[in-house]
XYZ file of C-alpha atoms in Angstrom:
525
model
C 110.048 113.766 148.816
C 107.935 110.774 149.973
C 104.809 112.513 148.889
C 107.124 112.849 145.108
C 107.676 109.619 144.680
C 104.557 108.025 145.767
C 102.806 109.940 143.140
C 105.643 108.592 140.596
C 104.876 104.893 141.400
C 101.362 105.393 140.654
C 101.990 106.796 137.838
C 104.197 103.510 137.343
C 101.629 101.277 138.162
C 98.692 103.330 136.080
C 100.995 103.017 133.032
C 100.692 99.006 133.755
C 97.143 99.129 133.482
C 97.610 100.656 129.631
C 98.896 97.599 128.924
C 95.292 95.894 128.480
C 94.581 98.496 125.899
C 97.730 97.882 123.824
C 97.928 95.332 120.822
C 99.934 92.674 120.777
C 101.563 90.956 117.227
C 104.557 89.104 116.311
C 105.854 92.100 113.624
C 104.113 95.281 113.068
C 101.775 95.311 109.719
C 103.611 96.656 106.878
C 102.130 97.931 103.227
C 103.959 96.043 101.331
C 101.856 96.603 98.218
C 101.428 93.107 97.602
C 97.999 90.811 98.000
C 97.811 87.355 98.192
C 94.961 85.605 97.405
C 94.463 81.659 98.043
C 91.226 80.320 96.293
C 89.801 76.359 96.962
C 87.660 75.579 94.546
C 86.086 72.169 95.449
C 87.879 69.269 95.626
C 86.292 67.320 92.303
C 87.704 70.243 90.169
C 89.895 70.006 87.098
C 92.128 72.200 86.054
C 89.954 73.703 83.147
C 86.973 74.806 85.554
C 89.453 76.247 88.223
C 91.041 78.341 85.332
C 87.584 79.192 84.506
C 86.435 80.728 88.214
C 90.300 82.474 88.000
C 89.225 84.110 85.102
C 85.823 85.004 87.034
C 87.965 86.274 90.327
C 90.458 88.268 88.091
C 87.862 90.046 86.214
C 86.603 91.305 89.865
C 90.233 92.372 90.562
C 90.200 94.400 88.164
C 86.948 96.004 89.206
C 88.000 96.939 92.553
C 91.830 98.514 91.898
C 91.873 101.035 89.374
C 94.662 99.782 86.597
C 96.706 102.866 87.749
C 97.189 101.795 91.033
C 98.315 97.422 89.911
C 101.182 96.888 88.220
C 100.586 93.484 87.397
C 98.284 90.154 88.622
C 99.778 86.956 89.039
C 97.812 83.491 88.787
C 98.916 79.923 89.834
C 97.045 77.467 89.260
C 97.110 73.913 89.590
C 100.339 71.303 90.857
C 102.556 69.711 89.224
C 103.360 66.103 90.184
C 106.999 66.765 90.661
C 109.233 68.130 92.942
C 108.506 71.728 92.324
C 105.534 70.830 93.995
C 107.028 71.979 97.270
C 107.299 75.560 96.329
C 103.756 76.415 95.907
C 100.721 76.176 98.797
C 98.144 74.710 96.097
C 97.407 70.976 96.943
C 95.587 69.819 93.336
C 94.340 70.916 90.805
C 91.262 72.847 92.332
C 93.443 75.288 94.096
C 94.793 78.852 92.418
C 97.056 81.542 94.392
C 96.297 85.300 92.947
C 99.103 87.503 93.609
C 98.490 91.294 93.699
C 101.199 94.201 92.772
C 100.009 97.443 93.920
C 101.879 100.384 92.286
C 103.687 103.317 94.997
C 100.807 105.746 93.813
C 97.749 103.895 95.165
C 94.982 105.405 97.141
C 94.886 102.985 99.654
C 97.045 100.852 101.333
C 97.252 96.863 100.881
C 95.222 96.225 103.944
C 92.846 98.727 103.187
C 92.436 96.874 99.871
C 92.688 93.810 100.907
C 89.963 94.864 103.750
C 87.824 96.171 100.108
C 88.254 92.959 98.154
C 87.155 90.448 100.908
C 83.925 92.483 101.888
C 83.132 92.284 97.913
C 84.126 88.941 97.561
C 81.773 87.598 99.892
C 78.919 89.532 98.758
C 79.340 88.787 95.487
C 76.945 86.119 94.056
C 79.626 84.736 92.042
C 81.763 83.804 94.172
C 79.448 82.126 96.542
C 80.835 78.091 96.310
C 84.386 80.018 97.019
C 84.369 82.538 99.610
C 84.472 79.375 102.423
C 87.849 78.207 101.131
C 88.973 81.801 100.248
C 91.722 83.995 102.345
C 93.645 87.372 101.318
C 96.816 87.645 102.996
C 98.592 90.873 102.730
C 102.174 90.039 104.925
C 105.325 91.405 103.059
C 108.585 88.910 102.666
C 109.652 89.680 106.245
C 106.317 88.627 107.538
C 105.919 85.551 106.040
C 109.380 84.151 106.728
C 109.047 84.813 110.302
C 105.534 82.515 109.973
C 107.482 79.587 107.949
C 105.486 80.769 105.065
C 102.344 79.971 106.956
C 99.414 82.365 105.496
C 97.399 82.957 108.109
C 98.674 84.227 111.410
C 96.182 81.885 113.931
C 96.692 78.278 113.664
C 94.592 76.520 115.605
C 96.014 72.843 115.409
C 93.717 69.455 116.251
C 95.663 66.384 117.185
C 93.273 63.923 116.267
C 92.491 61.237 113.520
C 91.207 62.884 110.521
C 88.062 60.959 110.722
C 87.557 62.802 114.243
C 89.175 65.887 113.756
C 87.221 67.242 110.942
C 83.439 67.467 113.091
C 86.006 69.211 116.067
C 86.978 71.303 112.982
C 83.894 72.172 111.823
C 82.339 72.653 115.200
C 85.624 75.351 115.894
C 85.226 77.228 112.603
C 81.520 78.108 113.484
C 82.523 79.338 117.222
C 85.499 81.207 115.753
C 83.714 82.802 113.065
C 81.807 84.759 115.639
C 84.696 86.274 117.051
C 85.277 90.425 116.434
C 88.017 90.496 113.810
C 88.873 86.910 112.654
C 88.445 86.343 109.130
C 88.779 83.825 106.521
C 88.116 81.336 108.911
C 88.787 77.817 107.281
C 89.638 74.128 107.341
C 92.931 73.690 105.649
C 92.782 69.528 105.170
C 89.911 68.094 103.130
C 88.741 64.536 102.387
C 86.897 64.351 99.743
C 88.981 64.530 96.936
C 88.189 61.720 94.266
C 90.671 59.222 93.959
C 91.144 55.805 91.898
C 92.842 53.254 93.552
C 94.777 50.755 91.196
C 95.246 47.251 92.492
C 98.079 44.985 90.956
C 97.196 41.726 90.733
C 100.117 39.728 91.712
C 99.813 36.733 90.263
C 98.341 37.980 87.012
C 101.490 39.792 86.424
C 104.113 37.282 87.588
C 102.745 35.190 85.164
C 103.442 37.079 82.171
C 106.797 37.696 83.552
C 106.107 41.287 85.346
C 106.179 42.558 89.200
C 103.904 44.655 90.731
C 106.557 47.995 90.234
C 106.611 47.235 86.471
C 102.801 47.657 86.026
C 102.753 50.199 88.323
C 105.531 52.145 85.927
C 103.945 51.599 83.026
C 100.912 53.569 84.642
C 102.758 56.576 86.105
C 104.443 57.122 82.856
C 100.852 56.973 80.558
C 100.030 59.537 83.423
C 103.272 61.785 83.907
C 106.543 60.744 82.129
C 109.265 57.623 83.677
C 110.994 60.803 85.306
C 108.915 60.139 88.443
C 109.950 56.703 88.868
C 113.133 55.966 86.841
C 115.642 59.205 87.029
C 118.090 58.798 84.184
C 120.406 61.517 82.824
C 122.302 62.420 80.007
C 125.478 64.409 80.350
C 126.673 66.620 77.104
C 130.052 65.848 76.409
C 130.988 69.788 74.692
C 129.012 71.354 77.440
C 129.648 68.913 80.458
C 126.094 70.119 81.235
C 123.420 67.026 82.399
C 119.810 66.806 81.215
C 117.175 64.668 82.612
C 116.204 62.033 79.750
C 112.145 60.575 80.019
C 109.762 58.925 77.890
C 106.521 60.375 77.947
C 103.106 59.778 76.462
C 101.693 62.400 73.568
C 99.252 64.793 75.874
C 95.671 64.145 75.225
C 93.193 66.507 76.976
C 90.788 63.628 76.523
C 92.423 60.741 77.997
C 90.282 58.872 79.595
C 90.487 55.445 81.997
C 89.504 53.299 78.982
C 92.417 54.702 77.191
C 94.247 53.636 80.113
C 93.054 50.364 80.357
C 94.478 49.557 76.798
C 97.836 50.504 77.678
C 100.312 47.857 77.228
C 102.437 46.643 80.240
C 105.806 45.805 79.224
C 108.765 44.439 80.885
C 112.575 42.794 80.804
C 111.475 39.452 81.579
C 108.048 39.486 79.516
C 107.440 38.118 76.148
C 104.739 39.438 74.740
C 102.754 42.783 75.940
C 99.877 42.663 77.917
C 96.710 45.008 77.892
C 97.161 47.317 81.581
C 93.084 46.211 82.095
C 93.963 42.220 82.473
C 96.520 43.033 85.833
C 95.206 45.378 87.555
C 91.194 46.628 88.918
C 90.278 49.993 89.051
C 88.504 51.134 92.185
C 86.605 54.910 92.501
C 87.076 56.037 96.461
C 87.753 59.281 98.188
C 90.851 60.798 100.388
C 92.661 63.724 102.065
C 93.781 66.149 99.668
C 96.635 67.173 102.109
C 98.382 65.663 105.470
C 100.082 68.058 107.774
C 101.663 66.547 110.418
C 103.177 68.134 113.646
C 106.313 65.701 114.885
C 104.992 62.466 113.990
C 101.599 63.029 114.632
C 98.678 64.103 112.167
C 96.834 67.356 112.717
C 94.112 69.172 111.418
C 94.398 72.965 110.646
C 91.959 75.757 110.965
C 93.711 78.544 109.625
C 92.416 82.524 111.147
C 93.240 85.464 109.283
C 93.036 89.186 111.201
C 91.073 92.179 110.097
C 91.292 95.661 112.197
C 92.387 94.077 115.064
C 95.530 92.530 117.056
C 96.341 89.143 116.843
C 97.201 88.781 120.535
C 93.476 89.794 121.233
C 92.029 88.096 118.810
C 93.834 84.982 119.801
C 92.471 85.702 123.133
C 88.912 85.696 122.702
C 89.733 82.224 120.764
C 91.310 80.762 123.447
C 87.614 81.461 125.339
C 85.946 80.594 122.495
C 87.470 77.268 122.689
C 87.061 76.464 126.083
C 82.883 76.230 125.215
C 83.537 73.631 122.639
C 83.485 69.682 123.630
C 86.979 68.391 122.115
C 85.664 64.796 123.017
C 89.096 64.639 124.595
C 91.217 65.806 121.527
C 94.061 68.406 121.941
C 93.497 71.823 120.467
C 96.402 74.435 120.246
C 97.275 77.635 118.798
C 100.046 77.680 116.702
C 101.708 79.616 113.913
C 102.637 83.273 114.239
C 100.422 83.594 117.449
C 102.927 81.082 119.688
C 106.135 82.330 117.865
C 105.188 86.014 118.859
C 104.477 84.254 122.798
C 107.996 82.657 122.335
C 109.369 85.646 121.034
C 108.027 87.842 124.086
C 109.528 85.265 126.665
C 112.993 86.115 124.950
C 112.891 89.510 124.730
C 111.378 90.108 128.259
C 114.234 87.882 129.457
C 116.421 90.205 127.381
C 115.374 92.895 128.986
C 116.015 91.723 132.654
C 119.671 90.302 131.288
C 120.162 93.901 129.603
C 119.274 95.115 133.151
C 121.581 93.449 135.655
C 124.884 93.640 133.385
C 124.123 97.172 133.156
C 123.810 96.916 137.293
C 126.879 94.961 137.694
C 128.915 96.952 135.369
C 127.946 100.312 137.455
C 129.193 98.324 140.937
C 132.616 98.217 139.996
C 132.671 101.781 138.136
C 130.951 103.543 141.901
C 132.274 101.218 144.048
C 128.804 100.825 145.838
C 125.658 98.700 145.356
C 123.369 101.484 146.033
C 124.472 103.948 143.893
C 123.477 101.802 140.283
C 119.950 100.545 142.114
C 119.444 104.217 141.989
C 120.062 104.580 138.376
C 118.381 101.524 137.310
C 115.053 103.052 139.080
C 115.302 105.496 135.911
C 114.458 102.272 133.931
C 110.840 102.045 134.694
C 110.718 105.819 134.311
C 110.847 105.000 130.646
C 108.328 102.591 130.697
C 106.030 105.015 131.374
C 106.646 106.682 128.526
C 106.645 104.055 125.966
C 103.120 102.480 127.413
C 101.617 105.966 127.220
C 102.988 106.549 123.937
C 102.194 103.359 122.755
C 98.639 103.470 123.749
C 97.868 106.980 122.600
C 99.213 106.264 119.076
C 97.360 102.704 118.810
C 100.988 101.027 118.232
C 101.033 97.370 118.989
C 103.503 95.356 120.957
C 105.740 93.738 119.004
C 108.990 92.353 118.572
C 110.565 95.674 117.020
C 109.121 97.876 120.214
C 110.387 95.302 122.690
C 113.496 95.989 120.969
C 113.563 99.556 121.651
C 112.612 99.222 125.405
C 115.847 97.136 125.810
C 117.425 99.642 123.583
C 116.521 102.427 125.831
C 117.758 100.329 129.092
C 120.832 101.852 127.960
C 120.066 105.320 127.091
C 118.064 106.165 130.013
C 121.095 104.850 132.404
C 123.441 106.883 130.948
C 121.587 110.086 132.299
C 121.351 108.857 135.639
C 125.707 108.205 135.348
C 125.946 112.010 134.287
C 123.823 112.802 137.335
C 125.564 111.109 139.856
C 129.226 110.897 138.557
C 129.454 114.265 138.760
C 127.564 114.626 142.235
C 130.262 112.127 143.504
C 132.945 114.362 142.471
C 130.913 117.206 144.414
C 131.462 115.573 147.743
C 134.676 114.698 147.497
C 135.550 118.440 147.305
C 133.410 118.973 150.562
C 130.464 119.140 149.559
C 126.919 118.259 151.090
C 124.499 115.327 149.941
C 122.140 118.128 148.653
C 123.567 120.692 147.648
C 126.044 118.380 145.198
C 122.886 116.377 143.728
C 121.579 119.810 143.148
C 124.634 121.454 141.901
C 125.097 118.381 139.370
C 121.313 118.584 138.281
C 121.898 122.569 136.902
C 124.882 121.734 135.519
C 125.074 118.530 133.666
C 120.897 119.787 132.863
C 122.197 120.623 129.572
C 123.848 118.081 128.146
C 121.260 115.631 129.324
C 118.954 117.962 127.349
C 121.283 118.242 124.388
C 121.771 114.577 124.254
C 118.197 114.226 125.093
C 117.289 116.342 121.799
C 120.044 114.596 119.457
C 118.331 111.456 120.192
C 114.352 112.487 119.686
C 114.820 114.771 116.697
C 116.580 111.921 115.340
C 114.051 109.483 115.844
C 110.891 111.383 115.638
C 110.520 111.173 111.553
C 110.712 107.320 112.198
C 107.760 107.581 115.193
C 105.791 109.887 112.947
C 105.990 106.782 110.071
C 106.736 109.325 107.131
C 107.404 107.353 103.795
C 105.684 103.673 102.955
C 106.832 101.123 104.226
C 108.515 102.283 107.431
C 106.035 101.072 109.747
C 108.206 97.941 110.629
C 110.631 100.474 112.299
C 108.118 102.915 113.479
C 106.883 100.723 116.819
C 110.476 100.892 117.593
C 111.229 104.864 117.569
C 107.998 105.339 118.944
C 109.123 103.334 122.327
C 112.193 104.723 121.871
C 111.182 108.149 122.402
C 108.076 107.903 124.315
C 110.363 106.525 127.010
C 112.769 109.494 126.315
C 110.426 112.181 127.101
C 109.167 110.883 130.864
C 112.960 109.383 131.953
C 114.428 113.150 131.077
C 112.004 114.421 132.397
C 111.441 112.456 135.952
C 115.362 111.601 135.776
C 115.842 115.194 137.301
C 113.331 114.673 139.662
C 113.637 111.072 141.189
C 117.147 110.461 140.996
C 117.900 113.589 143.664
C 114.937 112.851 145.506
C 116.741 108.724 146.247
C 120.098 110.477 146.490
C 119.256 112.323 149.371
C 117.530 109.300 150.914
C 120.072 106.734 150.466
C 123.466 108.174 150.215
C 124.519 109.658 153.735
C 126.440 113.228 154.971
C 129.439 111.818 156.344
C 131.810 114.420 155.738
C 129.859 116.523 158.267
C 130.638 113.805 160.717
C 134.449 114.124 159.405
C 133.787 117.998 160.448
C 132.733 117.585 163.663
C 135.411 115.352 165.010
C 138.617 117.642 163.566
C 136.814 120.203 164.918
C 136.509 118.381 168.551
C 140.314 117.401 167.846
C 141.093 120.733 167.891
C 139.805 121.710 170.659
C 140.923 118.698 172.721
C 144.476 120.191 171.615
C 144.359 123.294 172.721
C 143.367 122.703 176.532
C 146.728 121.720 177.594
């Protein structure tokens, strides 16, 4: 029996050791049959000559997927100074998101295409200025809300002034580039996007009767429209329904500063109208295109994308990767989905040991004994086994949804282990030994456990298989689920007797031996 369970626990503790060879990610990958492509053109770019290199990058699209297998291409392109602004990850004008529908009858899957179109991208000699500031992202709806809409799954974050933070960036982006499987390795902030800077002269336009916010009004509205700094509304008195009422400028692709310089500045307390150019100086400079900021303090993002491998290993060899690089005393971190799916394994593990000892303390009361559940909750690594083995063998990462299962199967395999020795328990109170009860119990409750066994695995294995798209965000959970099924069955039988007959003692032969010695004593007289 020793000799038994010995070779059990290392067969424990060898399953352990599969656990260097197993993935790890937040959610499992999922064809979603949708491609996202970000494109940065450089920061000096109107909106004109970023729809131009659009054109240039949908053209290629088209190339690459056959028009049987896209349903349709979506490009944005360009912001608009308002607040719709915060709905859309361009930062200017220079920037473009291409969104890709795959139809159900494709040849390939989105990774595999997205895999195609980067590889192509980069080689192209078109596309040379882009393919730095270029990423295709190919996480469904679920994927991207669990990342906060981030589109990149590493996010290694700099807390640093700008000014610092981009030669640390730079330096990072050439070390991480090297690394087996990280892609579209970028810089998300830039600064050097052209700017003019308008200066109000003060006293200028107090003395024609204006303030600083009235010259600075009459230039957003030349620009935009007085919506952005004076909201007014108009409510419909049939309808009830309001409307935003603004005075805007006729467009004029060629609007120039000159033309803005001859603006009039108008105000309430002004009595004639002044040219714009005799208040205020114009001055050319450069700036960040984008802040991020973590809390309250700036950051600078370099943004890692994942090809044909894990992102927990991948973050790994970053981590080393790192460590070579001088931060001059600057604090690096890794952010985004990589430290949610850390956070989210701290959870669930403690899930799993919570799942664990209610189980235990609910069995106490229901045997009346201590040892009796610590025998059934040694079925619980028994599973374990399983699901490590089966994860390994079928390349399935660890992930949130097969965590899920192993604390799902907590439960399942326990319930085997209650057949077992529930019904051995009722054995010896009818007289019967240690042994031969835990035997009697195994051949007879070995059916059900088999039938509930089967009713369970036939029910999951179409979900472990990962027949129909889109079902691999389930599939890491059935496999686990059933990889743990086949090896706690199976060693249930086996270990459970084997600690039964170690732990739990023959009294009732003790209870034999002194009516029998009663008995005797009686008779003498």
């Amino acid at each position: 029996r020793m000799i038994v369970l010995a070779m059990v626990g290392l067969l424990f503790v060898g399953s352990l050791t599969l656990l260097r060879g197993i993935g790890q990610e937040f959610f499992p990958q999922v064809d979603a049959g949708q491609i996202t492509i970000q494109i940065r053109c450089s920061s000096d770019t109107r909106l004109d000559a970023t729809e131009a290199q659009i054109a240039k990058v949908e053209q290629f699209i088209q190339e690459m997927i056959p028009e049987a297998e896209r349903s349709m291409i979506v490009s944005e392109m360009g912001l608009n100074p308002d607040w719709s602004s915060a709905y859309t990850r361009n930062a200017g004008q220079q920037d473009a998101v291409i969104r890709i529908q795959l139809t159900d009858k494709r040849q390939f899957t989105s990774q595999e295409y997205a895999i195609k179109l980067r590889k192509a991208f980069n080689a192209d000699p078109r596309f040379t200025e882009l393919k730095s500031q270029t990423s295709f992202d190919t996480s469904g709806i679920v994927s991207t809300a669990l990342n906060y809409g981030q589109s990149s799954p590493i996010d290694i974050q700099i807390e640093a002034p700008p000014e610092k933070a981009i030669g640390l960036a730079q330096r990072i982006v050439a070390e991480v580039a090297t690394v087996p499987g990280a892609v579209d390795v970028r810089i998300a902030q830039r600064n050097d996007a052209p700017t003019m800077l308008i200066k109000v002269n003060r006293q200028k336009a107090a003395s024609v009767g204006l303030t600083a916010r009235d010259v600075i009004m009459q230039v957003v509205t030349a620009m935009n429209s007085s919506i952005a700094v004076t909201r007014n509304f108009w409510i419909d008195p049939k309808s009830g329904n309001q409307y935003f009422v603004a005075v805007q400028y006729a467009e004029d692709p060629n609007f120039k500063i000159e033309d803005l310089k001859n603006v009039t500045a108008t105000g309430t307390k002004q009595k004639s109208p002044v040219p714009l150019s005799t208040l205020v100086d114009f001055e050319q400079n450069v700036s960040e295109v984008e802040l991020n900021h973590r809390g309250l303090r700036r950051v600078t993002n370099v943004l890692v994308n994942v090809e044909g491998r894990d992102i927990g290993s991948v973050a790994t060899d970053i981590r080393e990767k790192i460590k070579d690089v001088d931060t001059g005393g600057m604090r690096v971190s890794l952010m985004g989905e990589y430290a949610r799916m850390k956070e989210s394994f701290s959870s669930l593990g403690s899930g799993l040991l919570l799942a664990s000892i209610l189980v235990y303390l609910l069995m106490v009361p229901m045997f009346r004994s201590f040892v009796m559940p610590l025998i059934i909750m040694f079925t619980v690594p028994l599973g374990l086994i399983g699901v490590l083995c089966t994860l390994y063998v079928t390349n399935t990462t660890l992930n949130v949804q097969s965590e899920m299962g192993i604390i799902f199967l907590v439960g399942i395999v326990v319930s085997n282990g209650v057949l077992l020795l529930d019904f051995a328990n009722k054995l010896r109170k009818e007289g019967a030994t240690v042994e031969d009860a835990v035997v009697k119990a195994c051949t007879i409750r070995f059916k059900p456990i088999i039938m509930t066994f089967l009713a369970t695995f036939l029910d999951l294995l179409p979900l472990a298989i990962g027949m129909g798209k889109g079902s691999e965000a389930i599939t890491p959970l059935a496999r686990a689920v059933v990889g743990g099924l086949v090896t706690s069955t199976a060693l249930t039988l086996i270990v459970v007797p084997i600690l039964y007959t170690l732990l739990i003692r023959n009294r009732h032969k003790h209870k034999h031996h002194q009516s029998t010695h009663d008995g005797h004593a009686h008779q003498a007289p």
